[in-house]
PDB file of C-alpha atoms in Angstrom:
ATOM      1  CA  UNK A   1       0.000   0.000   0.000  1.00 53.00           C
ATOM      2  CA  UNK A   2       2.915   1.936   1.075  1.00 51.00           C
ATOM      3  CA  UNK A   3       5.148   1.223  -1.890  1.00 53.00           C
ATOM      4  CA  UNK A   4       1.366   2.795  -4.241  1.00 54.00           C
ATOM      5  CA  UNK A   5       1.722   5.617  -2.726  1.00 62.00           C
ATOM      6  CA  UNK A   6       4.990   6.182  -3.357  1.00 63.00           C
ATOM      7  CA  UNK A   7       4.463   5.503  -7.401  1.00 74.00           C
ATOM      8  CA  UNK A   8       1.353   7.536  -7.412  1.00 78.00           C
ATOM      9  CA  UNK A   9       3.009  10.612  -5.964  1.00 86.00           C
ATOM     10  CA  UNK A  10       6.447   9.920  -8.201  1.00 88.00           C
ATOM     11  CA  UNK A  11       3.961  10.028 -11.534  1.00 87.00           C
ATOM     12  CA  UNK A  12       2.741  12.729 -10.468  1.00 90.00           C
ATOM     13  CA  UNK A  13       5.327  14.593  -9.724  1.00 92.00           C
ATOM     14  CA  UNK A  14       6.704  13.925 -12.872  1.00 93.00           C
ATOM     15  CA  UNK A  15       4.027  15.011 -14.521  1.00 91.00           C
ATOM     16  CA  UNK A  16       3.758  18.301 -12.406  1.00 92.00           C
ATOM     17  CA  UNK A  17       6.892  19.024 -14.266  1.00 94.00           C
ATOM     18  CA  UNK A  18       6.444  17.897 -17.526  1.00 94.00           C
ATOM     19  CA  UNK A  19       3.068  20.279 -17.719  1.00 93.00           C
ATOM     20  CA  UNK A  20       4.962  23.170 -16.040  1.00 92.00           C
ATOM     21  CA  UNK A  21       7.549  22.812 -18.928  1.00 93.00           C
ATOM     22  CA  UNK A  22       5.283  22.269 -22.033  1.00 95.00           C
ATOM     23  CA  UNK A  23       1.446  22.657 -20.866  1.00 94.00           C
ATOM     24  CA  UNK A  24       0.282  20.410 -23.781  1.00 96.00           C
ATOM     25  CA  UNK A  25       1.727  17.143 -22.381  1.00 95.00           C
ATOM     26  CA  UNK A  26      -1.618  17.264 -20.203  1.00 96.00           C
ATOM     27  CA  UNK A  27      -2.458  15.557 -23.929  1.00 96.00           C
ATOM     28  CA  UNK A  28      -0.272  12.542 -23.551  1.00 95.00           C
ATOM     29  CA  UNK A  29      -0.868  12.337 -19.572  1.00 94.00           C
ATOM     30  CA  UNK A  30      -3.079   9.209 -18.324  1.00 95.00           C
ATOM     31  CA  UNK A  31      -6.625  10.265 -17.051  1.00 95.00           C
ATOM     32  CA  UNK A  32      -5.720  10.222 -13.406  1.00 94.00           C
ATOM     33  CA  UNK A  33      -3.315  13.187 -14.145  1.00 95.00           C
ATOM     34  CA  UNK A  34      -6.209  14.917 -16.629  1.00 96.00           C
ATOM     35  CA  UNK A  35      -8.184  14.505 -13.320  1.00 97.00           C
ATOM     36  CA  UNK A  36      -5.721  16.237 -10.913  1.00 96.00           C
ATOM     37  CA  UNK A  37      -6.832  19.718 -10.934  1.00 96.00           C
ATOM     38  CA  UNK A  38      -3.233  20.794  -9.691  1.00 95.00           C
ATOM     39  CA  UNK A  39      -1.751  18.828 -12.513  1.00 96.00           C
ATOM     40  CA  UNK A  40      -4.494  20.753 -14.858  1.00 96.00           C
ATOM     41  CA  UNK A  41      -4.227  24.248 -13.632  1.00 97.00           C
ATOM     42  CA  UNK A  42      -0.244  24.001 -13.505  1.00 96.00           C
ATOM     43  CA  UNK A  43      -0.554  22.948 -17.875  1.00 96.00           C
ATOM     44  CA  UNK A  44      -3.326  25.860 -18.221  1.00 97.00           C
ATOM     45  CA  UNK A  45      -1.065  28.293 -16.795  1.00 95.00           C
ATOM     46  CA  UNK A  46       1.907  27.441 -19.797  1.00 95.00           C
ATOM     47  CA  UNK A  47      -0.426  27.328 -22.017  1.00 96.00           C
ATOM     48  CA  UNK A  48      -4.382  28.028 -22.224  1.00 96.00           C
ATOM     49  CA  UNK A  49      -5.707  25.591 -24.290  1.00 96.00           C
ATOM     50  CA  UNK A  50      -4.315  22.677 -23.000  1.00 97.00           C
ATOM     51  CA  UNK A  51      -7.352  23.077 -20.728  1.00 97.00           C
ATOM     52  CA  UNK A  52      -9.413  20.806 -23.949  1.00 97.00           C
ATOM     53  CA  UNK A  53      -7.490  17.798 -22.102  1.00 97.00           C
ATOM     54  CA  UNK A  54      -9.016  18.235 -18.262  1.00 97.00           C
ATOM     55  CA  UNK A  55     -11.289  15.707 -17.688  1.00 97.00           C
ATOM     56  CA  UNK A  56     -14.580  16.028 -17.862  1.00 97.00           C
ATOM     57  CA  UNK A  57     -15.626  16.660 -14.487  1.00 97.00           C
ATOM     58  CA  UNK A  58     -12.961  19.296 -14.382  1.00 97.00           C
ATOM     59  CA  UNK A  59     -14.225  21.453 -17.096  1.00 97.00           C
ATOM     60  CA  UNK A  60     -17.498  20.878 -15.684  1.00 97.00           C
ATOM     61  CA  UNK A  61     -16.492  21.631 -12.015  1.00 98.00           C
ATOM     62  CA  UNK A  62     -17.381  25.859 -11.638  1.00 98.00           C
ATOM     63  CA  UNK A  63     -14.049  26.444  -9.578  1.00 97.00           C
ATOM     64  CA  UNK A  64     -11.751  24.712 -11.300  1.00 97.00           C
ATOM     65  CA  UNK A  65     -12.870  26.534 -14.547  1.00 98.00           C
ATOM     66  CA  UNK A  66     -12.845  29.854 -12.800  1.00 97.00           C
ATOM     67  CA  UNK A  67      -9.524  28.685 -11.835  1.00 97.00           C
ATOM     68  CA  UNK A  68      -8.024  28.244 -15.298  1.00 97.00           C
ATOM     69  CA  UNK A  69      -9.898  31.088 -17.005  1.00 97.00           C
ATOM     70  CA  UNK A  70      -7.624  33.322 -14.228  1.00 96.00           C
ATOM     71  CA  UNK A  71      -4.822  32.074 -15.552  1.00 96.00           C
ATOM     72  CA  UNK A  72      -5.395  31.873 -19.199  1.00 96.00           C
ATOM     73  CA  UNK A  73      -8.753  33.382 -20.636  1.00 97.00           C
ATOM     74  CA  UNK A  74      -7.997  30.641 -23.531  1.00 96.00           C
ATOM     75  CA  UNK A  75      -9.457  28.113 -21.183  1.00 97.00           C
ATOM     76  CA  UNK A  76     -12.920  29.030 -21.292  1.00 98.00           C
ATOM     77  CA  UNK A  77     -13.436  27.270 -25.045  1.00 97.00           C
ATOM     78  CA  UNK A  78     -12.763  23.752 -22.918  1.00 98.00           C
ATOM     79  CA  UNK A  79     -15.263  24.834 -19.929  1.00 98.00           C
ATOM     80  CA  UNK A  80     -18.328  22.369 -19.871  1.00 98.00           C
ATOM     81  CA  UNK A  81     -21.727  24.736 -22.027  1.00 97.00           C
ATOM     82  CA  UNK A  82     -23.140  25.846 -18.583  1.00 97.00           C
ATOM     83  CA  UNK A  83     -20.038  27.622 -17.413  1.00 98.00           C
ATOM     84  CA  UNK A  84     -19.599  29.384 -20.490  1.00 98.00           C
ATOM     85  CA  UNK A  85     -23.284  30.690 -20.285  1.00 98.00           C
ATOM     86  CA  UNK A  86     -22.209  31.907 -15.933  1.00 98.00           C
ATOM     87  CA  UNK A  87     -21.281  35.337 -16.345  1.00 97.00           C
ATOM     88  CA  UNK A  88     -18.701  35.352 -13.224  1.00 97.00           C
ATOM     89  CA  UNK A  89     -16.767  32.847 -15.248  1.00 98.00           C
ATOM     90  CA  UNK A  90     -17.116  34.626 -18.489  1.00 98.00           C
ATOM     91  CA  UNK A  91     -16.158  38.021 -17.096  1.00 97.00           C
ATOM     92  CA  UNK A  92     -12.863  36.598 -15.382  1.00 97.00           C
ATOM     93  CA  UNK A  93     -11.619  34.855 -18.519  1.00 97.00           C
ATOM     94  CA  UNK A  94     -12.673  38.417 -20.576  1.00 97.00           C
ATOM     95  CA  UNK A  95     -10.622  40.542 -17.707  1.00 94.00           C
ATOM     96  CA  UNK A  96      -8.179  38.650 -18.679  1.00 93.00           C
ATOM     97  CA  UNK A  97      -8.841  39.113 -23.110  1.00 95.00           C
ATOM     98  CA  UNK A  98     -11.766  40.346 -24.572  1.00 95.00           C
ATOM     99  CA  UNK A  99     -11.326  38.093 -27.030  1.00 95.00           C
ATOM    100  CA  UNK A 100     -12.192  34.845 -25.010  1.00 97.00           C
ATOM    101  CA  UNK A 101     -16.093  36.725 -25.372  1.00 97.00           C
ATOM    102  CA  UNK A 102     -16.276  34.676 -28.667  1.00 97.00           C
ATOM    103  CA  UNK A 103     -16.936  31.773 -26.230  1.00 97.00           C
ATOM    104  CA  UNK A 104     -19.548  32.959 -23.977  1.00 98.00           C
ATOM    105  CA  UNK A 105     -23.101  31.949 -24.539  1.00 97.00           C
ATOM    106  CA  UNK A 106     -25.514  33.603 -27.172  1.00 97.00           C
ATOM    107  CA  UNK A 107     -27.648  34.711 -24.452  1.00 97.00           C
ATOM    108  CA  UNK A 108     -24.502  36.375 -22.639  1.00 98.00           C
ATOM    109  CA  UNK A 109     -23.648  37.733 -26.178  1.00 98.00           C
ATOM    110  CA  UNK A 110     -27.093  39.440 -25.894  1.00 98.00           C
ATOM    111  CA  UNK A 111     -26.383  40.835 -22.658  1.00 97.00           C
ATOM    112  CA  UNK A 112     -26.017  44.718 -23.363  1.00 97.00           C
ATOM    113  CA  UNK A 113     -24.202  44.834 -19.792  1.00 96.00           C
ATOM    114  CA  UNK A 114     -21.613  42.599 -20.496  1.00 97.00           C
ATOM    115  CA  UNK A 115     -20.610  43.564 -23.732  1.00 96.00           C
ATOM    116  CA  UNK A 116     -20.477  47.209 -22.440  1.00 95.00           C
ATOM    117  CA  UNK A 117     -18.179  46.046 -20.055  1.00 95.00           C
ATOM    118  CA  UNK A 118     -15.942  43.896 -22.351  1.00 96.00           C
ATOM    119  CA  UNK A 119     -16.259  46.398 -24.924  1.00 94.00           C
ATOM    120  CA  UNK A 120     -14.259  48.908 -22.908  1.00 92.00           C
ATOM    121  CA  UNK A 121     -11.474  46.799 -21.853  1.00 92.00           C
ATOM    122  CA  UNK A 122     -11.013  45.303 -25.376  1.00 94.00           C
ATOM    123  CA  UNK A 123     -13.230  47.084 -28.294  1.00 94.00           C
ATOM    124  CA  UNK A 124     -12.576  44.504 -30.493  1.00 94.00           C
ATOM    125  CA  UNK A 125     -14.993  42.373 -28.758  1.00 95.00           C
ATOM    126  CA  UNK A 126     -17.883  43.927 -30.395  1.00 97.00           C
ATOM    127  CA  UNK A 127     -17.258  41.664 -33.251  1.00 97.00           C
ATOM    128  CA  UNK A 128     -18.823  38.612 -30.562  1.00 97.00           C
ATOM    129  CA  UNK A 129     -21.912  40.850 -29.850  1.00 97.00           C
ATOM    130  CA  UNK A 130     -25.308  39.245 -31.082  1.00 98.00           C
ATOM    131  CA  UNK A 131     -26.754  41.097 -34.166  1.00 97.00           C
ATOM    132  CA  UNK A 132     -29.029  43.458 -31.880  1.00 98.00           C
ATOM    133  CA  UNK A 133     -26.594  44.571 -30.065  1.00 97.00           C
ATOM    134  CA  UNK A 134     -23.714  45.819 -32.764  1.00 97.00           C
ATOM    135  CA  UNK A 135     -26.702  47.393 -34.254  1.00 98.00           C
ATOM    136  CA  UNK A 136     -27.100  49.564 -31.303  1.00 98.00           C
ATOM    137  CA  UNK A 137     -25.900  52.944 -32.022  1.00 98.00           C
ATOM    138  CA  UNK A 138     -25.812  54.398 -28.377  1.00 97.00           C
ATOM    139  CA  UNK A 139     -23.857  51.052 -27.707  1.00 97.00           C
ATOM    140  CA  UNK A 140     -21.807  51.665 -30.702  1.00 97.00           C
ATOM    141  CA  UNK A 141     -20.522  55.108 -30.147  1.00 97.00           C
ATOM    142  CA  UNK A 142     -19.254  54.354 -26.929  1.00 95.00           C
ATOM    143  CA  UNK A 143     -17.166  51.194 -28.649  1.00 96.00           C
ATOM    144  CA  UNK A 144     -15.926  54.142 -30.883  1.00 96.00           C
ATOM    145  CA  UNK A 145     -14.998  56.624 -28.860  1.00 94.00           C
ATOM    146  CA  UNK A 146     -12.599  53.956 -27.342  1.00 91.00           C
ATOM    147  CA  UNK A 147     -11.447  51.611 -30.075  1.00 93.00           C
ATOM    148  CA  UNK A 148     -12.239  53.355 -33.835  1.00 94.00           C
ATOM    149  CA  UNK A 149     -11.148  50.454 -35.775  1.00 93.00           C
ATOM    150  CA  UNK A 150     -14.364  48.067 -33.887  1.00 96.00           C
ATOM    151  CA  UNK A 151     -16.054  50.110 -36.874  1.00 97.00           C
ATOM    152  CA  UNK A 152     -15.877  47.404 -38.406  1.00 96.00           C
ATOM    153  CA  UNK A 153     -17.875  44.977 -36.754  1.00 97.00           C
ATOM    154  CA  UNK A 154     -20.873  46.996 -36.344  1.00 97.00           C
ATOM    155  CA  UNK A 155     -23.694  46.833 -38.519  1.00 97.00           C
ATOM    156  CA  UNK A 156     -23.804  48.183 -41.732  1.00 95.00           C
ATOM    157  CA  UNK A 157     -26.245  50.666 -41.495  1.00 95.00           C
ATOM    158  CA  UNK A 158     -24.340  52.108 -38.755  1.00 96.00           C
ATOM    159  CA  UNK A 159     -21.182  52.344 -40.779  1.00 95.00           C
ATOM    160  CA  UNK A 160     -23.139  54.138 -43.108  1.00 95.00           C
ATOM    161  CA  UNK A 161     -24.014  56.601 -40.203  1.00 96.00           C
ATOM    162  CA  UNK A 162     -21.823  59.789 -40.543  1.00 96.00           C
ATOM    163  CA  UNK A 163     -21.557  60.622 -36.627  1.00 97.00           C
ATOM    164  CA  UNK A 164     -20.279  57.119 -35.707  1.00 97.00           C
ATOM    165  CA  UNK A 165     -17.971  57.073 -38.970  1.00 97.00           C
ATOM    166  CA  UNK A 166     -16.590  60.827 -37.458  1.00 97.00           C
ATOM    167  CA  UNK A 167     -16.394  59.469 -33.364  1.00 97.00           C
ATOM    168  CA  UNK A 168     -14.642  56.260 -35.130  1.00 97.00           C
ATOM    169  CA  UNK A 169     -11.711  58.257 -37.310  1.00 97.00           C
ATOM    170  CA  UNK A 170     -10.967  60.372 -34.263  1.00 96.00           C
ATOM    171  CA  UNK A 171     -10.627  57.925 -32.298  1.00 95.00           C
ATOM    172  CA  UNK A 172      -8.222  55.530 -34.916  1.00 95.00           C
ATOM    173  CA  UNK A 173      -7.809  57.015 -38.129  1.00 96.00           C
ATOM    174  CA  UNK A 174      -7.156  53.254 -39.783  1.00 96.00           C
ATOM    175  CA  UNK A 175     -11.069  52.728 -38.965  1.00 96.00           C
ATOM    176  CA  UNK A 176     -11.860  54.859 -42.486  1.00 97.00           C
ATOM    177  CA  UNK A 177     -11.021  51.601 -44.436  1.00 96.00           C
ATOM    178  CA  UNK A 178     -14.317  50.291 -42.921  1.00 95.00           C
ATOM    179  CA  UNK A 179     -16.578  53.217 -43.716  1.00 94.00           C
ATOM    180  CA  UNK A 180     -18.726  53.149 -46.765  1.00 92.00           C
ATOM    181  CA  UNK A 181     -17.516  54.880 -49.830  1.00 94.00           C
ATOM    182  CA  UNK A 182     -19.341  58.333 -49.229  1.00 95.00           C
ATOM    183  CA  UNK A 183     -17.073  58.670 -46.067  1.00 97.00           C
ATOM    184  CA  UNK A 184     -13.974  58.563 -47.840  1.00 97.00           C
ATOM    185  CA  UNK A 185     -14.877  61.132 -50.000  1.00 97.00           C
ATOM    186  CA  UNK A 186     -15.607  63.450 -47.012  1.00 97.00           C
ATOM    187  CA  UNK A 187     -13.653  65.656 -46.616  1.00 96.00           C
ATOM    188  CA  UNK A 188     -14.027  66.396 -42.517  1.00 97.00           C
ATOM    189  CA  UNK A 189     -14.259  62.780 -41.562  1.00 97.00           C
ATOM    190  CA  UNK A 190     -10.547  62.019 -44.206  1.00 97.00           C
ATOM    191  CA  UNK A 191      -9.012  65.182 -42.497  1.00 97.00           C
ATOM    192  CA  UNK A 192     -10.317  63.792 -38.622  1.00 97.00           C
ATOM    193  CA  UNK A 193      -8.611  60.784 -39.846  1.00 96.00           C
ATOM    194  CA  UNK A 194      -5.041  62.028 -40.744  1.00 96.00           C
ATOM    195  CA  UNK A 195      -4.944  63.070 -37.725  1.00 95.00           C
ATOM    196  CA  UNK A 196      -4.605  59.955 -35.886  1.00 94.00           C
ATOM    197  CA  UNK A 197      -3.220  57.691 -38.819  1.00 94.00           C
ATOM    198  CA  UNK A 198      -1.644  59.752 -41.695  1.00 94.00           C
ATOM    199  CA  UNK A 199      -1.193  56.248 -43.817  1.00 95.00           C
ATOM    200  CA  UNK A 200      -5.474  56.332 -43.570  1.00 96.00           C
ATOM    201  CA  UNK A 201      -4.708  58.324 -46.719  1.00 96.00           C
ATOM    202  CA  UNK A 202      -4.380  55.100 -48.525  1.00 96.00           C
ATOM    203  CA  UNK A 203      -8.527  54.707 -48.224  1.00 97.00           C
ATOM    204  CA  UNK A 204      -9.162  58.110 -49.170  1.00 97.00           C
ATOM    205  CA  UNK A 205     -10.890  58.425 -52.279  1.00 97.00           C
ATOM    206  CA  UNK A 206      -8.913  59.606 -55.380  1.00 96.00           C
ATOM    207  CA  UNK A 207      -9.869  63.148 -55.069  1.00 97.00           C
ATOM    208  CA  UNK A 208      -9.102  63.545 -51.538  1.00 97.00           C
ATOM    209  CA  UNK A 209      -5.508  61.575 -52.180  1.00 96.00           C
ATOM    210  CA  UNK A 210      -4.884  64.891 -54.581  1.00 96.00           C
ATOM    211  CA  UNK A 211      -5.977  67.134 -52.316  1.00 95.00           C
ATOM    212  CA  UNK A 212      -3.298  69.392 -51.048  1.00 94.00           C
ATOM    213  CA  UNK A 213      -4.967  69.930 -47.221  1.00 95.00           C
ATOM    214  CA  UNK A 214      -5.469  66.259 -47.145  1.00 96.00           C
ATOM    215  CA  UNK A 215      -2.053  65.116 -47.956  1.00 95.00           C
ATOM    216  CA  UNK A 216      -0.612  67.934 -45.826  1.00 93.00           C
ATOM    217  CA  UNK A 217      -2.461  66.771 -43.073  1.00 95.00           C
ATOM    218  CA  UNK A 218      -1.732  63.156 -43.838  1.00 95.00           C
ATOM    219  CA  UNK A 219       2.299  63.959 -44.172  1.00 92.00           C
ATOM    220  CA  UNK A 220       2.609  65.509 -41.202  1.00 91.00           C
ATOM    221  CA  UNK A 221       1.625  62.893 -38.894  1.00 91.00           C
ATOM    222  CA  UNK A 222       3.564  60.400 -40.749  1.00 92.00           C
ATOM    223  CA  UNK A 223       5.994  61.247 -43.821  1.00 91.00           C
ATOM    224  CA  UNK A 224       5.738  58.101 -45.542  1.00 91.00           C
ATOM    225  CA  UNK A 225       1.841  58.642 -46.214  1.00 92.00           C
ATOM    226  CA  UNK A 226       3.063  60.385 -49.530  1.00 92.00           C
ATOM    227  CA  UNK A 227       3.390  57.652 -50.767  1.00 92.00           C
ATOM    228  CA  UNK A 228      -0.447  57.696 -50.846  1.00 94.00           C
ATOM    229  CA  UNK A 229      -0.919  60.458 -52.558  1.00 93.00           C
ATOM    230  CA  UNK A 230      -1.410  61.430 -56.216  1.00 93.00           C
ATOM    231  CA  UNK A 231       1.470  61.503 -58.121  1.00 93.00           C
ATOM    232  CA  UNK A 232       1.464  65.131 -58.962  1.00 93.00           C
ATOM    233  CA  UNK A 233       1.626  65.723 -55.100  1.00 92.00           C
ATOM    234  CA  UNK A 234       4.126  63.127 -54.481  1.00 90.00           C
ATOM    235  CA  UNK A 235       6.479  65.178 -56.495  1.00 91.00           C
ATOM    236  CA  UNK A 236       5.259  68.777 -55.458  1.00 89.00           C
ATOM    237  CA  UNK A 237       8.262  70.396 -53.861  1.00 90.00           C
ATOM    238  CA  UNK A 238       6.339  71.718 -50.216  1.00 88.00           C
ATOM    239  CA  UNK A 239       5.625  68.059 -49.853  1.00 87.00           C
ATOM    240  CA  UNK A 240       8.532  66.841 -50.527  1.00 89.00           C
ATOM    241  CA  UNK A 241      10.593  69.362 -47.939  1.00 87.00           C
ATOM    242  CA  UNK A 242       8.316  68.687 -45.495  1.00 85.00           C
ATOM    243  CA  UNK A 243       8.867  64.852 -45.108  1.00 85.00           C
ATOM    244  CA  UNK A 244      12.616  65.943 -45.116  1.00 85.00           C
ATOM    245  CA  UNK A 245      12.205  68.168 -41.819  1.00 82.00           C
ATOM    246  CA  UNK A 246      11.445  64.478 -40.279  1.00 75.00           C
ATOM    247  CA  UNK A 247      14.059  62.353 -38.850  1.00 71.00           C
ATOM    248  CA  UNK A 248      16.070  60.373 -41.721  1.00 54.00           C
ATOM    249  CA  UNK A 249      14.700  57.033 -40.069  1.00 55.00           C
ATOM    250  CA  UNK A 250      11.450  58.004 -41.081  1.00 50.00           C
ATOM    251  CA  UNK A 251      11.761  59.265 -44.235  1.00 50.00           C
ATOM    252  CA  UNK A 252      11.777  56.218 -47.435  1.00 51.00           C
ATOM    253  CA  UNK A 253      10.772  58.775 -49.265  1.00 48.00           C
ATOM    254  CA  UNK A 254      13.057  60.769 -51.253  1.00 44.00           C
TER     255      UNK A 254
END
């Protein structure tokens, strides 16, 4: 009995360190170790997703998964249907990345609280929102405000919608690649953009590319952004002395 005890605690010590090397050898371990929740939480915190070989019980068991999510938000994908549908559990793993929201329940994905919330610690989670939701504007101009470039996950109509466009280009100027057509051809919401991102110029329309505010504006927050530009303004001389006043580690552009 004595001597069992002795090769149950040497296996698993070995395979305490084997996990805390590599955290997918919890793949190769036998199910006594995918069992352990020690074992399991020690592989989960190398790497995430090694969480898919806990046993069942484990990814069913609401501490243990609240356990792992702490430690790697990647673990929630492996948590049992019900604990991806508790918000407690959800939340922790999203504290950790918004982007582990992509595994939360539809009805949590409906849940204009949490999405707020997840939202402004990682914008990019409005992509995981239900359909209602990213067509919320009041919802959506907060997203903006914080993360422009989310522009692109909500719905159409809304990119279409010249206020949200405007809050989104201030806020990243990259976000005018996901603006309809008209946008681009604005003049205010291209020069809002520039301001944050002057290689935005690249989805400018043609016009605005050969317009000399526009490029100006675009050039002097970054000097390679001429290379956007028509060609009669890449060559115009005021442009061309301007992206020399920057730093020679800037400038490709002679």
């Amino acid at each position: 009995m004595a001597g069992e005890n002795v090769d149950a605690a040497a296996e698993r010590a070995k395979w305490l360190a084997l996990v805390a090397s590599d955290g997918w050898e919890l793949k190769n371990a036998p199910s006594a170790i995918q069992a352990d929740c020690e074992v399991v939480l020690a592989a989960v915190s190398q790497e995430g997703a090694a969480f898919e070989f806990a046993s069942e019980d484990l990814r069913g068991n609401r501490e243990a998964v609240l356990s792992a999510v702490e430690l790697s938000a990647d673990a929630l994908e492996f948590a049992a249907p019900w604990l991806r549908a508790d918000i407690e559990v959800v939340m922790a793993a999203c504290e950790q990345n918004g982007s582990a929201l992509r595994y939360a329940s539809a009805e949590l994905l409906a849940d204009r609280e949490v999405i707020l919330t997840v939202t402004y610690w990682y914008g990019f989670a409005l992509a995981y929102a239900s359909e209602e939701l990213r067509a919320d504007r009041d919802l959506v101009l907060l997203v903006m405000a914080e993360e422009g470039e989310a522009l692109e996950y909500a719905a159409e109509h809304l990119r279409h919608d010249r206020e949200v466009v405007l809050l989104a280009v201030q806020s990243c100027g990259e976000a005018l690649q996901h603006s309809s057509p008209e946008f681009q051809a604005d003049r205010e919401v291209v020069l809002a953009a520039m301001a944050t991102s002057g290689a935005a110029l690249r989805h400018a329309s043609e016009d605005l590319r050969a317009d000399r505010e526009v490029v100006m504006a675009a050039v002097r927050e970054d000097p390679q952004a001429l290379e956007y530009a028509s060609l009669e303004l890449q060559r115009d001389p005021e442009m061309l002395a301007l992206v020399r006043t920057w730093p020679i580690d800037w400038c490709t552009i002679s």
